[in-house]
PDB file of C-alpha atoms in Angstrom:
ATOM      1  CA  MET A   1     111.933 129.552 135.080  1.00  0.00           C
ATOM      2  CA  GLU A   2     112.282 128.465 131.973  1.00  0.00           C
ATOM      3  CA  SER A   3     114.978 125.191 130.717  1.00  0.00           C
ATOM      4  CA  MET A   4     117.620 126.645 128.215  1.00  0.00           C
ATOM      5  CA  VAL A   5     119.482 124.075 125.666  1.00  0.00           C
ATOM      6  CA  LYS A   6     121.864 124.345 124.041  1.00  0.00           C
ATOM      7  CA  PHE A   7     121.617 124.680 120.511  1.00  0.00           C
ATOM      8  CA  ASN A   8     123.854 126.146 117.683  1.00  0.00           C
ATOM      9  CA  GLY A   9     126.013 127.577 120.335  1.00  0.00           C
ATOM     10  CA  SER A  10     123.748 130.192 121.933  1.00  0.00           C
ATOM     11  CA  LYS A  11     121.084 128.866 124.415  1.00  0.00           C
ATOM     12  CA  VAL A  12     117.598 129.388 123.556  1.00  0.00           C
ATOM     13  CA  PRO A  13     113.989 128.277 124.925  1.00  0.00           C
ATOM     14  CA  LYS A  14     113.993 124.304 125.324  1.00  0.00           C
ATOM     15  CA  GLN A  15     110.464 123.183 123.360  1.00  0.00           C
ATOM     16  CA  SER A  16     107.281 121.690 125.737  1.00  0.00           C
ATOM     17  CA  SER A  17     106.732 118.333 124.196  1.00  0.00           C
ATOM     18  CA  ILE A  18     103.221 119.688 124.866  1.00  0.00           C
ATOM     19  CA  ASP A  19     103.138 121.936 121.644  1.00  0.00           C
ATOM     20  CA  PHE A  20     104.649 118.530 120.024  1.00  0.00           C
ATOM     21  CA  GLN A  21     101.972 117.102 120.892  1.00  0.00           C
ATOM     22  CA  LYS A  22      99.299 119.396 120.096  1.00  0.00           C
ATOM     23  CA  ILE A  23     100.537 119.052 116.720  1.00  0.00           C
ATOM     24  CA  ILE A  24     100.518 115.285 116.104  1.00  0.00           C
ATOM     25  CA  SER A  25      97.055 115.755 117.404  1.00  0.00           C
ATOM     26  CA  LEU A  26      96.004 118.240 114.695  1.00  0.00           C
ATOM     27  CA  VAL A  27      97.883 115.395 112.435  1.00  0.00           C
ATOM     28  CA  LEU A  28      95.693 113.015 113.356  1.00  0.00           C
ATOM     29  CA  LYS A  29      92.730 114.959 113.758  1.00  0.00           C
ATOM     30  CA  TYR A  30      92.586 116.416 110.346  1.00  0.00           C
ATOM     31  CA  GLY A  31      93.919 113.325 108.783  1.00  0.00           C
ATOM     32  CA  VAL A  32      90.901 112.090 109.381  1.00  0.00           C
ATOM     33  CA  TRP A  33      88.497 114.174 108.443  1.00  0.00           C
ATOM     34  CA  LEU A  34      89.902 114.877 105.305  1.00  0.00           C
ATOM     35  CA  SER A  35      90.275 111.297 105.028  1.00  0.00           C
ATOM     36  CA  LEU A  36      86.479 110.689 105.876  1.00  0.00           C
ATOM     37  CA  SER A  37      86.160 114.144 102.996  1.00  0.00           C
ATOM     38  CA  VAL A  38      87.618 112.329 100.145  1.00  0.00           C
ATOM     39  CA  SER A  39      86.247 108.305 100.516  1.00  0.00           C
ATOM     40  CA  THR A  40      82.554 110.919 100.885  1.00  0.00           C
ATOM     41  CA  PHE A  41      82.906 112.834  98.646  1.00  0.00           C
ATOM     42  CA  GLY A  42      83.791 109.541  95.903  1.00  0.00           C
ATOM     43  CA  GLY A  43      81.121 107.559  97.558  1.00  0.00           C
ATOM     44  CA  ILE A  44      78.874 110.239  96.212  1.00  0.00           C
ATOM     45  CA  LEU A  45      80.338 110.310  92.751  1.00  0.00           C
ATOM     46  CA  TYR A  46      80.100 106.112  92.594  1.00  0.00           C
ATOM     47  CA  ILE A  47      76.908 106.171  93.409  1.00  0.00           C
ATOM     48  CA  LEU A  48      76.244 108.651  90.383  1.00  0.00           C
ATOM     49  CA  GLN A  49      78.422 106.992  88.454  1.00  0.00           C
ATOM     50  CA  GLN A  50      76.608 103.768  89.191  1.00  0.00           C
ATOM     51  CA  ALA A  51      73.136 104.163  89.412  1.00  0.00           C
ATOM     52  CA  ASP A  52      72.276 102.409  86.678  1.00  0.00           C
ATOM     53  CA  LEU A  53      73.746  98.920  87.375  1.00  0.00           C
ATOM     54  CA  VAL A  54      73.017  96.866  88.797  1.00  0.00           C
ATOM     55  CA  LYS A  55      75.914  94.979  91.244  1.00  0.00           C
ATOM     56  CA  ASN A  56      76.357  90.988  91.869  1.00  0.00           C
ATOM     57  CA  TYR A  57      77.559  91.598  96.116  1.00  0.00           C
ATOM     58  CA  SER A  58      76.647  88.071  96.947  1.00  0.00           C
ATOM     59  CA  SER A  59      80.155  86.929  96.214  1.00  0.00           C
ATOM     60  CA  PHE A  60      83.178  88.477  96.341  1.00  0.00           C
ATOM     61  CA  ALA A  61      86.735  87.681  94.940  1.00  0.00           C
ATOM     62  CA  GLY A  62      89.957  89.063  95.784  1.00  0.00           C
ATOM     63  CA  ASN A  63      92.421  89.999  94.074  1.00  0.00           C
ATOM     64  CA  HIS A  64      96.175  89.233  94.111  1.00  0.00           C
ATOM     65  CA  GLU A  65      97.986  92.530  92.210  1.00  0.00           C
ATOM     66  CA  THR A  66     100.662  93.701  93.657  1.00  0.00           C
ATOM     67  CA  PHE A  67     100.924  96.942  95.594  1.00  0.00           C
ATOM     68  CA  THR A  68     102.415  99.403  93.152  1.00  0.00           C
ATOM     69  CA  SER A  69     100.115  97.803  90.632  1.00  0.00           C
ATOM     70  CA  ILE A  70      96.809  99.099  93.301  1.00  0.00           C
ATOM     71  CA  VAL A  71      98.738 102.849  93.844  1.00  0.00           C
ATOM     72  CA  ASP A  72      99.089 102.410  90.153  1.00  0.00           C
ATOM     73  CA  SER A  73      95.186 102.170  89.278  1.00  0.00           C
ATOM     74  CA  ILE A  74      93.871 104.448  92.414  1.00  0.00           C
ATOM     75  CA  ILE A  75      96.898 107.180  91.154  1.00  0.00           C
ATOM     76  CA  THR A  76      95.337 106.091  87.157  1.00  0.00           C
ATOM     77  CA  GLY A  77      91.130 106.480  88.045  1.00  0.00           C
ATOM     78  CA  VAL A  78      91.626 109.597  90.297  1.00  0.00           C
ATOM     79  CA  SER A  79      92.585 111.186  87.759  1.00  0.00           C
ATOM     80  CA  THR A  80      89.654 110.161  85.463  1.00  0.00           C
ATOM     81  CA  GLY A  81      87.519 110.918  88.156  1.00  0.00           C
ATOM     82  CA  GLN A  82      86.398 107.134  89.306  1.00  0.00           C
ATOM     83  CA  GLY A  83      84.665 107.096  91.939  1.00  0.00           C
ATOM     84  CA  GLN A  84      85.697 104.075  93.435  1.00  0.00           C
ATOM     85  CA  SER A  85      89.026 105.225  92.977  1.00  0.00           C
ATOM     86  CA  ILE A  86      88.917 108.179  95.274  1.00  0.00           C
ATOM     87  CA  ILE A  87      87.092 106.018  97.893  1.00  0.00           C
ATOM     88  CA  LEU A  88      90.637 104.109  98.151  1.00  0.00           C
ATOM     89  CA  LEU A  89      92.248 107.060  98.136  1.00  0.00           C
ATOM     90  CA  GLY A  90      90.250 108.087 101.208  1.00  0.00           C
ATOM     91  CA  ILE A  91      91.287 105.128 102.675  1.00  0.00           C
ATOM     92  CA  ILE A  92      95.065 105.587 101.942  1.00  0.00           C
ATOM     93  CA  LEU A  93      94.859 108.805 103.205  1.00  0.00           C
ATOM     94  CA  LEU A  94      93.093 107.315 106.897  1.00  0.00           C
ATOM     95  CA  PHE A  95      96.437 104.370 106.238  1.00  0.00           C
ATOM     96  CA  LEU A  96      97.868 107.738 106.508  1.00  0.00           C
ATOM     97  CA  THR A  97      97.622 109.488 109.835  1.00  0.00           C
ATOM     98  CA  PRO A  98      98.128 107.379 112.442  1.00  0.00           C
ATOM     99  CA  ILE A  99     101.850 106.901 109.596  1.00  0.00           C
ATOM    100  CA  THR A 100     102.389 110.647 109.536  1.00  0.00           C
ATOM    101  CA  ARG A 101     101.779 110.796 113.027  1.00  0.00           C
ATOM    102  CA  ILE A 102     104.744 107.737 114.167  1.00  0.00           C
ATOM    103  CA  LEU A 103     107.082 109.959 111.835  1.00  0.00           C
ATOM    104  CA  LEU A 104     106.534 113.271 113.705  1.00  0.00           C
ATOM    105  CA  SER A 105     106.840 111.817 116.622  1.00  0.00           C
ATOM    106  CA  LEU A 106     110.683 110.329 115.661  1.00  0.00           C
ATOM    107  CA  PHE A 107     111.226 113.850 115.001  1.00  0.00           C
ATOM    108  CA  VAL A 108     110.303 114.407 117.680  1.00  0.00           C
ATOM    109  CA  PHE A 109     112.572 112.310 119.923  1.00  0.00           C
ATOM    110  CA  ILE A 110     115.517 113.266 117.866  1.00  0.00           C
ATOM    111  CA  PHE A 111     114.737 117.082 118.462  1.00  0.00           C
ATOM    112  CA  GLU A 112     114.148 116.332 122.288  1.00  0.00           C
ATOM    113  CA  LYS A 113     117.457 114.028 122.128  1.00  0.00           C
ATOM    114  CA  ASP A 114     114.717 111.196 123.261  1.00  0.00           C
ATOM    115  CA  TYR A 115     117.185 108.206 121.549  1.00  0.00           C
ATOM    116  CA  LEU A 116     115.522 104.879 123.108  1.00  0.00           C
ATOM    117  CA  TYR A 117     111.986 106.111 121.534  1.00  0.00           C
ATOM    118  CA  ALA A 118     113.915 107.291 118.751  1.00  0.00           C
ATOM    119  CA  THR A 119     114.654 103.685 118.379  1.00  0.00           C
ATOM    120  CA  ILE A 120     112.059 102.187 118.947  1.00  0.00           C
ATOM    121  CA  THR A 121     109.603 104.222 116.986  1.00  0.00           C
ATOM    122  CA  THR A 122     112.422 104.091 113.606  1.00  0.00           C
ATOM    123  CA  ILE A 123     112.104  99.908 113.801  1.00  0.00           C
ATOM    124  CA  VAL A 124     108.488 100.510 114.633  1.00  0.00           C
ATOM    125  CA  ILE A 125     108.528 102.474 110.697  1.00  0.00           C
ATOM    126  CA  LEU A 126     111.016  99.124 109.386  1.00  0.00           C
ATOM    127  CA  ILE A 127     108.063  97.041 110.681  1.00  0.00           C
ATOM    128  CA  ILE A 128     105.622  99.076 108.500  1.00  0.00           C
ATOM    129  CA  ALA A 129     107.354  99.408 105.662  1.00  0.00           C
ATOM    130  CA  VAL A 130     108.389  96.337 105.970  1.00  0.00           C
ATOM    131  CA  SER A 131     105.059  94.719 105.718  1.00  0.00           C
ATOM    132  CA  VAL A 132     103.280  97.166 103.155  1.00  0.00           C
ATOM    133  CA  ILE A 133     106.671  96.360 100.846  1.00  0.00           C
ATOM    134  CA  LEU A 134     106.600  93.226 101.366  1.00  0.00           C
ATOM    135  CA  GLY A 135     102.226  92.829 101.275  1.00  0.00           C
ATOM    136  CA  PHE A 136     102.618  90.988 104.978  1.00  0.00           C
ATOM    137  CA  ALA A 137      99.768  93.086 105.436  1.00  0.00           C
ATOM    138  CA  HIS A 138      97.581  91.387 102.550  1.00  0.00           C
TER     139      HIS A 138
END
């Protein structure tokens, strides 16, 4: 027998967590594939654009740009078709895939009225947001 829950004053069948887990797994699967596709396209474009240049990979110089300036430069580079920026967009998509999973989990926990896990998930989201915005992950 299906379990019923009250929704807007009427009883409806309770949604199974398996449905939500399937959606979350598809988000992860397609997020990784999208990231891989974008990065591969950017890599091919980068090779074609830089084919005649000789690169010196023996030294690494880090940058000290802010989060917003990095995102701005990626958006500008993608809009002008720069391969390196498209690769970075693919990396950002890969980073956003588990973030999307966490956000979906939060909505599932709220929908299922599991407020303990909703609170824990909110704390995780806040920690990630603060570390990205303030540059702790840099």
